Short mmCIF file of C-alpha atoms and ligand atoms in Angstrom, two decimals:
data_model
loop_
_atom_site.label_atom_id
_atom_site.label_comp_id
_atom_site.label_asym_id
_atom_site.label_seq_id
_atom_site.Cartn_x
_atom_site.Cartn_y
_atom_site.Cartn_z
CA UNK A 1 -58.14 -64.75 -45.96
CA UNK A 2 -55.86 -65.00 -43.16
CA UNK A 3 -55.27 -62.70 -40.59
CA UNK A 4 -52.45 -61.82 -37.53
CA UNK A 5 -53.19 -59.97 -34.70
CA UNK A 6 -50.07 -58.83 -32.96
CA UNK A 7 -50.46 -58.61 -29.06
CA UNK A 8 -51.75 -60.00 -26.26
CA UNK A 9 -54.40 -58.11 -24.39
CA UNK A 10 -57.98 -57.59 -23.62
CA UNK A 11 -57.77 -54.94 -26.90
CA UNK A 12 -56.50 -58.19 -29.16
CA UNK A 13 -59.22 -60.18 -28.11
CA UNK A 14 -61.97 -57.88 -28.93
CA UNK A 15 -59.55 -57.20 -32.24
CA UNK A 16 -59.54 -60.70 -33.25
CA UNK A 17 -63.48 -61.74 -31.83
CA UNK A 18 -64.62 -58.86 -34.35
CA UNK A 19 -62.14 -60.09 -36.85
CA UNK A 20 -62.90 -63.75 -36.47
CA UNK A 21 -66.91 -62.64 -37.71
CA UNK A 22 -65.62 -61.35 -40.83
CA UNK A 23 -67.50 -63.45 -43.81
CA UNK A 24 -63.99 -62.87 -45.31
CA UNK A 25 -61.72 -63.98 -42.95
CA UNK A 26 -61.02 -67.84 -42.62
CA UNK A 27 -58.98 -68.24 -40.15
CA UNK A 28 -57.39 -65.50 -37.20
CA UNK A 29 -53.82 -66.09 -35.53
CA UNK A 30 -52.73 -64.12 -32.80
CA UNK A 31 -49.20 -63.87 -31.66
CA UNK A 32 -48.54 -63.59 -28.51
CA UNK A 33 -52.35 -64.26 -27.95
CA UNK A 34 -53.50 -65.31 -24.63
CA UNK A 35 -56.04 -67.59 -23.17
CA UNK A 36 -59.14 -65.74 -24.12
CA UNK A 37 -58.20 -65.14 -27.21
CA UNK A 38 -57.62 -68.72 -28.23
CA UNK A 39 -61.44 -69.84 -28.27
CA UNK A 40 -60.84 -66.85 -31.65
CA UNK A 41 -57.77 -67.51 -32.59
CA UNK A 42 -55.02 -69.54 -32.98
CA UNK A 43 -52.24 -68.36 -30.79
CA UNK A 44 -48.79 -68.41 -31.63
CA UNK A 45 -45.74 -68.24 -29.02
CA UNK A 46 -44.22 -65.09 -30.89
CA UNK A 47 -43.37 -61.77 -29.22
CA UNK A 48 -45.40 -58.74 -30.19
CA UNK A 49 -42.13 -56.85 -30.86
CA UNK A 50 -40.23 -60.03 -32.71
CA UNK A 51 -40.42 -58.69 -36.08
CA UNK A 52 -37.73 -61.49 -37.38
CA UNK A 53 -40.10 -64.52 -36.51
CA UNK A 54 -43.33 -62.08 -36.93
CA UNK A 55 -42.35 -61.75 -40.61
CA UNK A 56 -41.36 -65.21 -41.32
CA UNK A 57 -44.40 -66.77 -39.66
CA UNK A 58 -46.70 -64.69 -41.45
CA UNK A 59 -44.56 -65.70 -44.74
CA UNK A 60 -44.60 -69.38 -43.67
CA UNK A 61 -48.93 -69.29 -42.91
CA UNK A 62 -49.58 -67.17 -46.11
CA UNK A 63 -51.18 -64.34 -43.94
CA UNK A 64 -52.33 -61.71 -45.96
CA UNK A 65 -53.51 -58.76 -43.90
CA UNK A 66 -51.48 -58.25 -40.10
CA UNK A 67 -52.88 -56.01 -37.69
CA UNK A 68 -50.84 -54.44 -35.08
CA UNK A 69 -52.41 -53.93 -31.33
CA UNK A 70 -50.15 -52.08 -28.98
CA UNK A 71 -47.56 -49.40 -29.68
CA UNK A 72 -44.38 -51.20 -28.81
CA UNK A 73 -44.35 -52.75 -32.23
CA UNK A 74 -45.42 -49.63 -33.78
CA UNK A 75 -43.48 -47.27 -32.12
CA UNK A 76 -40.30 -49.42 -32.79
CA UNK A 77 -41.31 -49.99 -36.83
CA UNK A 78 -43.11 -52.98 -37.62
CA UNK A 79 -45.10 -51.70 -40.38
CA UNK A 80 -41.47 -50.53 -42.32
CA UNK A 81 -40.60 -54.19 -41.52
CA UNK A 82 -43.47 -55.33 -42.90
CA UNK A 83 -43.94 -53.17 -45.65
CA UNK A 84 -39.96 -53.15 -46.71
CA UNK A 85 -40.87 -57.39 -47.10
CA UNK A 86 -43.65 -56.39 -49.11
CA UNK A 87 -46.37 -57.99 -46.42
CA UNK A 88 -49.52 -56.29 -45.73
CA UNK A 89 -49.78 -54.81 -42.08
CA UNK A 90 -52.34 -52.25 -40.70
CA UNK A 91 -50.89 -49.32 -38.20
CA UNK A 92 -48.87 -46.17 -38.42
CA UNK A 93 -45.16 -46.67 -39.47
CA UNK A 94 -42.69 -45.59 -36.93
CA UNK A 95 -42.31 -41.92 -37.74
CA UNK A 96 -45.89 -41.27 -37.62
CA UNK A 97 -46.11 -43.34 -34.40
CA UNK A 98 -43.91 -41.02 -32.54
CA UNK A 99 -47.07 -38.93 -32.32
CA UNK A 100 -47.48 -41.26 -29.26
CA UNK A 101 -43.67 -42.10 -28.90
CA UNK A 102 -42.66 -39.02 -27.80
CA UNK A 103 -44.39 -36.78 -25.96
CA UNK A 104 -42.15 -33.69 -26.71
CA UNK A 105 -42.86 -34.33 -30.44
CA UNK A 106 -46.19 -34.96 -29.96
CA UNK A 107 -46.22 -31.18 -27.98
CA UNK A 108 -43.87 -29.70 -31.28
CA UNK A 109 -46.85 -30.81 -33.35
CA UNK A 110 -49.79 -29.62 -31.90
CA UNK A 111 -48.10 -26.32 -30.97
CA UNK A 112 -46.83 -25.41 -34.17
CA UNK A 113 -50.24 -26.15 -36.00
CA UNK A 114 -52.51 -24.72 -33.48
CA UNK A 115 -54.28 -27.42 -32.29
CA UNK A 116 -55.39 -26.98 -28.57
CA UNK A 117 -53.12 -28.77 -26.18
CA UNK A 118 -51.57 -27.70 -22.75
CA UNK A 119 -48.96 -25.22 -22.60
CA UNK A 120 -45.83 -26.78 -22.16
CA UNK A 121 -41.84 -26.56 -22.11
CA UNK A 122 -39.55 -29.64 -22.27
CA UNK A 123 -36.82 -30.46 -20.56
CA UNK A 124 -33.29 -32.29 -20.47
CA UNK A 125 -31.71 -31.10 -18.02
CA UNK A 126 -32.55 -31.93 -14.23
CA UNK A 127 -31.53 -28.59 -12.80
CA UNK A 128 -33.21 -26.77 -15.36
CA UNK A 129 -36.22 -28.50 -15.09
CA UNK A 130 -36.03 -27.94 -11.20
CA UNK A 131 -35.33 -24.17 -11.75
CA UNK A 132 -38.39 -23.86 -13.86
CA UNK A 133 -40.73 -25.84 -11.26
CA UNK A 134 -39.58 -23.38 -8.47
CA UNK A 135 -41.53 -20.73 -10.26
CA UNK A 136 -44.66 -23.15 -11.65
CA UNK A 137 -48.22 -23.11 -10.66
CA UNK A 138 -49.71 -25.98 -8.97
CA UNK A 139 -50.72 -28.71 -10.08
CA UNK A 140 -48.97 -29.05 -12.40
CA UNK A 141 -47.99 -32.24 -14.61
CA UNK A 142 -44.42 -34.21 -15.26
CA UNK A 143 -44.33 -36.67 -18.49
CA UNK A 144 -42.00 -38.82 -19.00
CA UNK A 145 -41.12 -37.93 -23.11
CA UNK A 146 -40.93 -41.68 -24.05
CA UNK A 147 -43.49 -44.87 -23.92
CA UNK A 148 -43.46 -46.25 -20.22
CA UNK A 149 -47.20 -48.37 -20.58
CA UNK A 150 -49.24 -45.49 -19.02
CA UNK A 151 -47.25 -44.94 -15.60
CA UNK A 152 -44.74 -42.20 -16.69
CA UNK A 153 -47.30 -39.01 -15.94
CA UNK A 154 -47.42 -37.67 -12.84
CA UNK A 155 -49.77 -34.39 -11.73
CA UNK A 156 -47.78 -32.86 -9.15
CA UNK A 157 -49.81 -31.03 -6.19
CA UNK A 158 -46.47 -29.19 -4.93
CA UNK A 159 -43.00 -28.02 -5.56
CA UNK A 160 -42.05 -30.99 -4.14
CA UNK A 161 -44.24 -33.80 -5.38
CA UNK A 162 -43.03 -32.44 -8.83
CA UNK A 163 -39.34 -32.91 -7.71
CA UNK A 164 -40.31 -36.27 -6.74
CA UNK A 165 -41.78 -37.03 -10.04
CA UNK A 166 -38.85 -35.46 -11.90
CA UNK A 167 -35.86 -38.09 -9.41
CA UNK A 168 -38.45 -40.77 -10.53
CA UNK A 169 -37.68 -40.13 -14.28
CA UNK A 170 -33.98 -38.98 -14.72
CA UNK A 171 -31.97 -39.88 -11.41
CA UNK A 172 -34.08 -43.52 -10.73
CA UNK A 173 -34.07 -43.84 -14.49
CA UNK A 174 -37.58 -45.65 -13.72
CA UNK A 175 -38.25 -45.52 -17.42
CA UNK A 176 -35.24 -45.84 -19.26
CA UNK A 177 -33.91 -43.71 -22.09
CA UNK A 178 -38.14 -42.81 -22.47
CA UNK A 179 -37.34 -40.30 -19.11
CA UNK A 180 -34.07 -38.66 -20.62
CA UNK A 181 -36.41 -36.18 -21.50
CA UNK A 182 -39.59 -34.36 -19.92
CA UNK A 183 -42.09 -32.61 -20.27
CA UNK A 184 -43.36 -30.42 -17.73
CA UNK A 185 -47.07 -29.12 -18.91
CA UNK A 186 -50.06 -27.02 -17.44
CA UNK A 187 -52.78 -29.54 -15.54
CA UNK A 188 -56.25 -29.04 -17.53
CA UNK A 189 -59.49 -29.86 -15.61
CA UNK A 190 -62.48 -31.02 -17.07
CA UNK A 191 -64.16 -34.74 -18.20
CA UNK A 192 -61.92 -36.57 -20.02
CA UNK A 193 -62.79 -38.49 -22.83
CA UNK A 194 -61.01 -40.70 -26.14
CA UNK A 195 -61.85 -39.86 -29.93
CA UNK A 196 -60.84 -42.70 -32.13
CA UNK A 197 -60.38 -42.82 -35.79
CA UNK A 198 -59.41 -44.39 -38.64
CA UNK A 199 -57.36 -42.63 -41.02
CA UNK A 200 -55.36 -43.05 -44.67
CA UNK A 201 -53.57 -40.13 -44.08
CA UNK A 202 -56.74 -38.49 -46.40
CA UNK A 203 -59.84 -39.19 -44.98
CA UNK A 204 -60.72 -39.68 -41.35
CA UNK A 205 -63.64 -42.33 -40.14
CA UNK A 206 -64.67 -41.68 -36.74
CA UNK A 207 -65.18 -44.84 -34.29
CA UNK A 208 -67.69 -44.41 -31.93
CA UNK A 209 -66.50 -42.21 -28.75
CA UNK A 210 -65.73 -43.63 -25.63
CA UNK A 211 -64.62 -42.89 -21.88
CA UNK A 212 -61.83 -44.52 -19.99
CA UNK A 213 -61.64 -44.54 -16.49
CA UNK A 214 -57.76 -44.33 -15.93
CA UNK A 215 -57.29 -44.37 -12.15
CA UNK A 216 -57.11 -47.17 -9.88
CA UNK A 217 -60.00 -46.87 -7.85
CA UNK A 218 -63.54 -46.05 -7.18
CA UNK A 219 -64.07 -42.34 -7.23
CA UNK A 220 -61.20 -41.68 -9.73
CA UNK A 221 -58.62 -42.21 -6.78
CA UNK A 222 -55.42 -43.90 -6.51
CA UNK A 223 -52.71 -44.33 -9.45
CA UNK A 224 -53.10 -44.19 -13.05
CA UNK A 225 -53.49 -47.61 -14.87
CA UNK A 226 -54.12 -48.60 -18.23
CA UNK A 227 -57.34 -48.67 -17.81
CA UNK A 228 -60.21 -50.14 -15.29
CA UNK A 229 -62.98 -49.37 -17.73
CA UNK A 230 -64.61 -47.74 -20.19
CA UNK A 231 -68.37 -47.12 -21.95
CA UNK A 232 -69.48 -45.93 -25.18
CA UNK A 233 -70.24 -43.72 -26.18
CA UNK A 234 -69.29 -41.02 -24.04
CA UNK A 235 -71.79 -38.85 -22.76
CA UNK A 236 -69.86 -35.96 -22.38
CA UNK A 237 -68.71 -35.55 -26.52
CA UNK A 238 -71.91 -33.81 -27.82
CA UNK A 239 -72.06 -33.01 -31.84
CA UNK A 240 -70.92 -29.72 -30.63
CA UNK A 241 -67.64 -30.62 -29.28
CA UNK A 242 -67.26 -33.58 -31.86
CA UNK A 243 -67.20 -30.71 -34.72
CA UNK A 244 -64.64 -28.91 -32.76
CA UNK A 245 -62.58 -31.91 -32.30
CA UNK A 246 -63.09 -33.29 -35.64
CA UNK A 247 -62.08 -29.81 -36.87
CA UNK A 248 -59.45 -28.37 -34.61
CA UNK A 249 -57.57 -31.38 -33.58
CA UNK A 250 -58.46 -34.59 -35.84
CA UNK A 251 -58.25 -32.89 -39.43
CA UNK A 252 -55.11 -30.52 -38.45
CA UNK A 253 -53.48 -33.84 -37.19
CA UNK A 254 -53.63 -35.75 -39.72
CA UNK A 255 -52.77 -32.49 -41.95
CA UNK A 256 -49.78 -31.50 -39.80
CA UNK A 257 -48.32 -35.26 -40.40
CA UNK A 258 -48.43 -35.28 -44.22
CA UNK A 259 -47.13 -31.79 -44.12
CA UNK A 260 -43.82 -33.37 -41.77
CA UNK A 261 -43.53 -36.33 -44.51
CA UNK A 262 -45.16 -38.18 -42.04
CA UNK A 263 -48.41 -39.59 -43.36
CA UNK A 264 -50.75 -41.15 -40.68
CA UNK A 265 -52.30 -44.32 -41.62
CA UNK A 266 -54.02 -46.19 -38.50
CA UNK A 267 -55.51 -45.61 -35.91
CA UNK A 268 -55.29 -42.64 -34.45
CA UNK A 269 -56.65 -41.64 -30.70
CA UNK A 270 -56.56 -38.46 -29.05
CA UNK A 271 -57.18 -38.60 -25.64
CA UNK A 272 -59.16 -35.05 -24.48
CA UNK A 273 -59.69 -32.96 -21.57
CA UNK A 274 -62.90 -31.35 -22.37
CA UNK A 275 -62.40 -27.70 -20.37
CA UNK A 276 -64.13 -25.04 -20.37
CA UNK A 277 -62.44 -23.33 -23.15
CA UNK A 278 -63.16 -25.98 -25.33
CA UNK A 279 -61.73 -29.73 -26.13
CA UNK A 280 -57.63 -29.64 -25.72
CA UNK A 281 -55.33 -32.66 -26.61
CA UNK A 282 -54.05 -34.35 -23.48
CA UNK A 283 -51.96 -37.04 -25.65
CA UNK A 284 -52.06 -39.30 -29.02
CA UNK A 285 -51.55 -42.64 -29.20
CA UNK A 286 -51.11 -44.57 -32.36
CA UNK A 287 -53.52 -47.28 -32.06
CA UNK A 288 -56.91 -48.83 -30.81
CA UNK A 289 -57.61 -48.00 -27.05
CA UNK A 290 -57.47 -50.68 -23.82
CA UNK A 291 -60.03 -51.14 -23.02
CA UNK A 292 -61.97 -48.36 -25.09
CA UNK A 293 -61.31 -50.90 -27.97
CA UNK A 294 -63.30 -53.29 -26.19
CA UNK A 295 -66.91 -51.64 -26.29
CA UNK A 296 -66.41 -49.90 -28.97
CA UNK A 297 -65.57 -53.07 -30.89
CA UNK A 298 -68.03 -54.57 -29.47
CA UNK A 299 -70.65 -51.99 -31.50
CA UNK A 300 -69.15 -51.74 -34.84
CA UNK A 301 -71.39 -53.41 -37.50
CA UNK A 302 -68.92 -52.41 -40.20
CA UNK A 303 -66.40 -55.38 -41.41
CA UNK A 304 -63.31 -54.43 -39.46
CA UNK A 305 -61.66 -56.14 -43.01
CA UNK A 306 -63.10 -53.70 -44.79
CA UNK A 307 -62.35 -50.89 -43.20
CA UNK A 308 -58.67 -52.11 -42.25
CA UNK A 309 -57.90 -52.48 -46.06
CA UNK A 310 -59.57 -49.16 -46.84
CA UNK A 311 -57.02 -47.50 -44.52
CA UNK A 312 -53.92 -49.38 -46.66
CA UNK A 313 -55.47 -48.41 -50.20
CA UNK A 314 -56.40 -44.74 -49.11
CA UNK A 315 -60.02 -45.80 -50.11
CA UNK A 316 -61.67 -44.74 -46.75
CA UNK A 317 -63.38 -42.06 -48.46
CA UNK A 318 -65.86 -44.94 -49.94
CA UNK A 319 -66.51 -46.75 -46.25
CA UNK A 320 -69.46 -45.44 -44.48
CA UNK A 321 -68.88 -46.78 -40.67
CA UNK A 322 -71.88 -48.24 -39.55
CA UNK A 323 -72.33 -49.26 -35.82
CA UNK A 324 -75.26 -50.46 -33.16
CA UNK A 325 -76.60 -47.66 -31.48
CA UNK A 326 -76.98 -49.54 -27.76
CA UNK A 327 -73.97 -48.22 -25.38
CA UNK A 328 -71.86 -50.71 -24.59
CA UNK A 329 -69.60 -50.54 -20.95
CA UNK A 330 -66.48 -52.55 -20.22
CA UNK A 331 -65.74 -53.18 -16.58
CA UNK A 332 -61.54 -54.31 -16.24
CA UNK A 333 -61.17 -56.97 -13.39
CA UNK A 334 -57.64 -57.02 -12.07
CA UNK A 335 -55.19 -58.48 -10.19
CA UNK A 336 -54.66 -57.18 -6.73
CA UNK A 337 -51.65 -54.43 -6.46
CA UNK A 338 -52.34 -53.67 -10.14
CA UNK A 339 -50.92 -51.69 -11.14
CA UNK A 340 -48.17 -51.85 -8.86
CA UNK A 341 -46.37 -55.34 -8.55
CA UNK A 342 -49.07 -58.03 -8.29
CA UNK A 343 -49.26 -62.18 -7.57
CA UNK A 344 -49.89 -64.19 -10.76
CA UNK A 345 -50.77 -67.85 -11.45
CA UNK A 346 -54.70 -67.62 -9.15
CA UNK A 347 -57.55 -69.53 -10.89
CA UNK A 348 -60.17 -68.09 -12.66
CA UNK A 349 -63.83 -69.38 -12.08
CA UNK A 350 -67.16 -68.62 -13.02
CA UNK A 351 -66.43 -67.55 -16.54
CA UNK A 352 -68.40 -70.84 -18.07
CA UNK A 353 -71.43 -70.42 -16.03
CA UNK A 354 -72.04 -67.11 -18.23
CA UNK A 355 -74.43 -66.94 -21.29
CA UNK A 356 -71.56 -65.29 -23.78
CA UNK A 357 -74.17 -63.89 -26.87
CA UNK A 358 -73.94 -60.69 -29.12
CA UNK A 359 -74.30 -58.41 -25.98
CA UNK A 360 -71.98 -59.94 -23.22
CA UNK A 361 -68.14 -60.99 -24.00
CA UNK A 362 -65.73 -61.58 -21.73
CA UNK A 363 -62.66 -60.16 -23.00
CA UNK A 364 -59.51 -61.48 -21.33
CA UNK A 365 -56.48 -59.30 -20.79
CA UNK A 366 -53.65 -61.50 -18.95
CA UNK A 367 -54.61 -65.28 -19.12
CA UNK A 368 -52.99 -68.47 -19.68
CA UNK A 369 -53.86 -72.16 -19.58
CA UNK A 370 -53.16 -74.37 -16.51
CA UNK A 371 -54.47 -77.65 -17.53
CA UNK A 372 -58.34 -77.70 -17.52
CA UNK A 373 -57.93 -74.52 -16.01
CA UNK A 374 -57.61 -70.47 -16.70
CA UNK A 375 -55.50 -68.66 -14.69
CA UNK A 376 -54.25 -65.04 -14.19
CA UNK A 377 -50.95 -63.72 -16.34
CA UNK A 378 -50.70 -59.97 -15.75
CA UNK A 379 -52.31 -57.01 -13.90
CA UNK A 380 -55.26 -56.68 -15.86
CA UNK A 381 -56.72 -59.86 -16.07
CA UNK A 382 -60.52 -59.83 -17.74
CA UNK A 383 -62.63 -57.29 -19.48
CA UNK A 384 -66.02 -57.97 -18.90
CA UNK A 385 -67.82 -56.18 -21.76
CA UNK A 386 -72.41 -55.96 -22.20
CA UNK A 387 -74.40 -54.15 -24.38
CA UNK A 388 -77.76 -52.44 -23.00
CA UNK A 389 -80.51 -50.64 -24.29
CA UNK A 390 -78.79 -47.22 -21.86
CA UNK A 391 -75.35 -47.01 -20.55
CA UNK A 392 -76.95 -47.91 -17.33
CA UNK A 393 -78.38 -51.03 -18.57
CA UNK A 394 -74.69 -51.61 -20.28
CA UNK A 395 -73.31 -51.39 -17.15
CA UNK A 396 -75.31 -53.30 -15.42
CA UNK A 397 -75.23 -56.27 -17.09
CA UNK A 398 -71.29 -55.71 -16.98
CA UNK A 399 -71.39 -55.95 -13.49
CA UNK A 400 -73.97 -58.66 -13.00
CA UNK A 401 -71.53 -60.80 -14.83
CA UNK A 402 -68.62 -59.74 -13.26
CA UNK A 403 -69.83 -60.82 -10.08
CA UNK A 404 -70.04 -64.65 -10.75
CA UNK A 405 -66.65 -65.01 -11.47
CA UNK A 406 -63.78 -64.55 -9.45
CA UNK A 407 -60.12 -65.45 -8.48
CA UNK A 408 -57.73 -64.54 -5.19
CA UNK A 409 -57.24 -60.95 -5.21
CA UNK A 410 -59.55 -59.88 -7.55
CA UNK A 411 -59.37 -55.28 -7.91
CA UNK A 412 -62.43 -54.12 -9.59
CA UNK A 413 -63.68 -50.60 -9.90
CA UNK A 414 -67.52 -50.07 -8.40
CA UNK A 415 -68.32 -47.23 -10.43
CA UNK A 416 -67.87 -47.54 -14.10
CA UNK A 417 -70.02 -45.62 -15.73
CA UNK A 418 -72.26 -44.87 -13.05
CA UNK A 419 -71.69 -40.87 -13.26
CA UNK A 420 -73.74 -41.14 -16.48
P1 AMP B 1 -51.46 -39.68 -20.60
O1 AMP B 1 -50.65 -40.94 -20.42
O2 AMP B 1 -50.72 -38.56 -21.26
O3 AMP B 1 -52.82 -39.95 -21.16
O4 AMP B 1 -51.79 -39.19 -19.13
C1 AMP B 1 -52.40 -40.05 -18.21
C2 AMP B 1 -53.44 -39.31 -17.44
O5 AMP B 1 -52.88 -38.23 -16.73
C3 AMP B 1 -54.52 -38.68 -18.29
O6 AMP B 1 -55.52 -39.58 -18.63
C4 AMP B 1 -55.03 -37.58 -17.38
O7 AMP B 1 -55.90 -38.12 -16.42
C5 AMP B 1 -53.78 -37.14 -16.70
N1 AMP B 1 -53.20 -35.99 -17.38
C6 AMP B 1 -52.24 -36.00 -18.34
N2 AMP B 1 -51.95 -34.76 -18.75
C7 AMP B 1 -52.72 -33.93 -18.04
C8 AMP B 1 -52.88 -32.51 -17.98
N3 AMP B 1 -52.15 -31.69 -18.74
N4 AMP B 1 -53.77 -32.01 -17.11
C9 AMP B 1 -54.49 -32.82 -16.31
N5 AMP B 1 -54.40 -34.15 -16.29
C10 AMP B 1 -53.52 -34.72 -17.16
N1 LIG B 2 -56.94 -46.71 -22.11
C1 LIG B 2 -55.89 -45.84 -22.42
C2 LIG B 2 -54.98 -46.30 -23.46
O1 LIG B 2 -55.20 -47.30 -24.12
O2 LIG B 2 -53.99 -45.63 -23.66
#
């Protein structure tokens, strides 16, 4: 059969590499796609979020299964599209993607079915919000209620930081109509770690676990990013606290939603603050991780094709996920600034002098063609992705082939993985 995958990322190349293995998939598009990911895939020049051309390229190609990478798409209703046109499409449709598309929804779920998140109150109003922050502790943390790609959560050390944040969101309008609204939550401390799963809105399939290292630099310092790496699985998520969160958060979830007239059918990720009291929900998103996606891919033995269709026929109950016990470790290599403004357009070298096998890929993130040559298109640029017998042994190899390739500028994070 053939197969879309909708984005352009270092997530969408691991999606269509494991996709592009499947005995029953003959050929992979990708739309936007990006330099990487055509060695997989054969990219198309279509907008993740152009759902017109979207649906009448995958009617022209006679695709029969899309699947959808980044929220955007989903939070703004591609699978109702896609479904309302009768065309196959994996994902959550918009209503149940607002588990990720708005924060202060996400909050009125998890408090009204119990499942442990931080305390919160939301906010529209400016001066009410500053009222309320004169008498917070601190930290504390400011979210932005909308999507705004990772950068609209801010922990706030002081009174005044928090003020700061709260300008950033509803005077500077920084991220749209997404900062109308805010939420203004207690700051948890603990590890953090992801829990992914697939889910028909019946059963629930966990991926292996995985943890992201979010900030900018070495030692967990600077801004938040997307993400400047990530192992699996995580040491931290013992069976212990997988029961929990399987129980108290995953199977509530997934509850909750079918009791809204929401059904979940996806991929569903819940981002954790392990704390001392026990695992507690620092978001949802609605699909696959970046770069979580890209180790974890990297170990699933399952067909993804299987498992994808499963999820559309409410038939997971019958799939068993099966995946390679090595830990695999992702190591992001970015451009400098990232993610702050950052200079596009340097060459990439080094990538072809690697030995690319079942246990080292190099997933690209932001790349385009220049002629003969590969050069960078975004802030995160590569993913470069090993298996190992031990995380440490992951990692290494992650690094060692990090190292022999390079372009201007290159920001990489020393330590992934090396708290393990
Ligand atoms: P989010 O986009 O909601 O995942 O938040 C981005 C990052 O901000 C998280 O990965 C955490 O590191 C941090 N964060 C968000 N909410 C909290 C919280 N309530 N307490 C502490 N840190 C948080
Ligand atoms: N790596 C975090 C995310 O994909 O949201």
């Amino acid at each position: 059969m053939k197969v879309l995958v909708v984005g352009g990322g270092g997530r969408e190349h691991a999606l269509a590499w494991k996709l592009s293995r499947s005995p029953r998939v003959s050929q992979v598009y990708c739309a936007p796609g990006n330099a990487g990911i055509s060695a997989v895939a054969e990219c198309v020049d279509i907008g993740a979020t152009d759902l017109d051309r979207l649906v009448g390229f995958v009617r022209e190609m006679g695709i029969s299964l899309t699947v959808v990478g980044p929220e955007d798409p989903l939070c703004r209703g591609i699978v109702d599209r896609f479904e309302k046109e009768g065309l196959r499409i994996f994902g959550p449709r918009a209503s149940a993607a607002e588990l990720e598309g708005s924060k202060i929804f996400s909050k009125r779920i998890m408090t009204q079915y119990m499942i442990p998140t931080a305390t919160a109150r939301s906010f529209e109003d400016p001066q009410r919000a500053r009222e309320f922050l004169e008498g917070a502790d601190f930290p504390t943390v400011i979210k932005a209620d909308g999507l705004a790609a990772g950068k609209g959560v801010f922990i706030a050390a002081s009174f005044q930081e928090a003020c700061e944040a709260l300008d950033t969101c509803m005077a500077e309008r920084k991220f749209g109509d997404a900062g109308n609204r805010i939420l203004i939550e207690e700051f948890l401390q603990g590890e953090e770690a992801s829990v992914l799963a697939f889910t028909d809105g019946k059963t629930i399939a966990v991926l292996p676990t995985a943890r992201d290292y979010k900030r900018a630099y070495d030692g967990d310092e600077g801004p938040n990013t997307g993400g400047m790496g990530a192992y699996s699985p995580s040491t931290a998520l013992t069976s212990d606290i997988m029961d929990q969160v399987v129980g108290q958060i995953l199977v509530p979830v997934v509850h909750a939603m079918n009791r809204e007239g929401r059904t979940y059918k996806g991929v569903l990720y819940a981002g954790l603050m392990l704390t001392k009291g026990g695992p507690k929900v620092i978001e949802f998103n609605c699909r696959l991780g970046d770069p979580e996606a890209q180790p974890v891919l990297m170990r699933l033995q399952t067909d993804l094709v299987d498992i994808l269709e499963a999820v559309l026929d409410e038939t997971l109950e019958n799939i068993e996920l099966e995946y390679d016990e090595r830990p695999a470790c992702c190591v992001v290599m970015a451009s400098e600034g990232y993610p702050g403004p950052t200079k596009l357009g340097h060459r990439i070298v080094g990538i072809d002098t690697l030995e690319i096998d079942e246990e080292l890929q190099v997933f690209h993130a932001a790349t385009e063609h220049a002629g003969e040559s590969v050069i960078t298109a975004g802030g995160r640029v590569l993913g470069v992705t090993a298996m190992g017998a031990t995380v440490a042994g992951a990692r290494d190899k992650a690094y060692a082939a990090a190292s022999k390739i390079s372009f201007e500028g290159c920001q990489m994070r020393t330590d992934i993985a090396k708290d393990v």
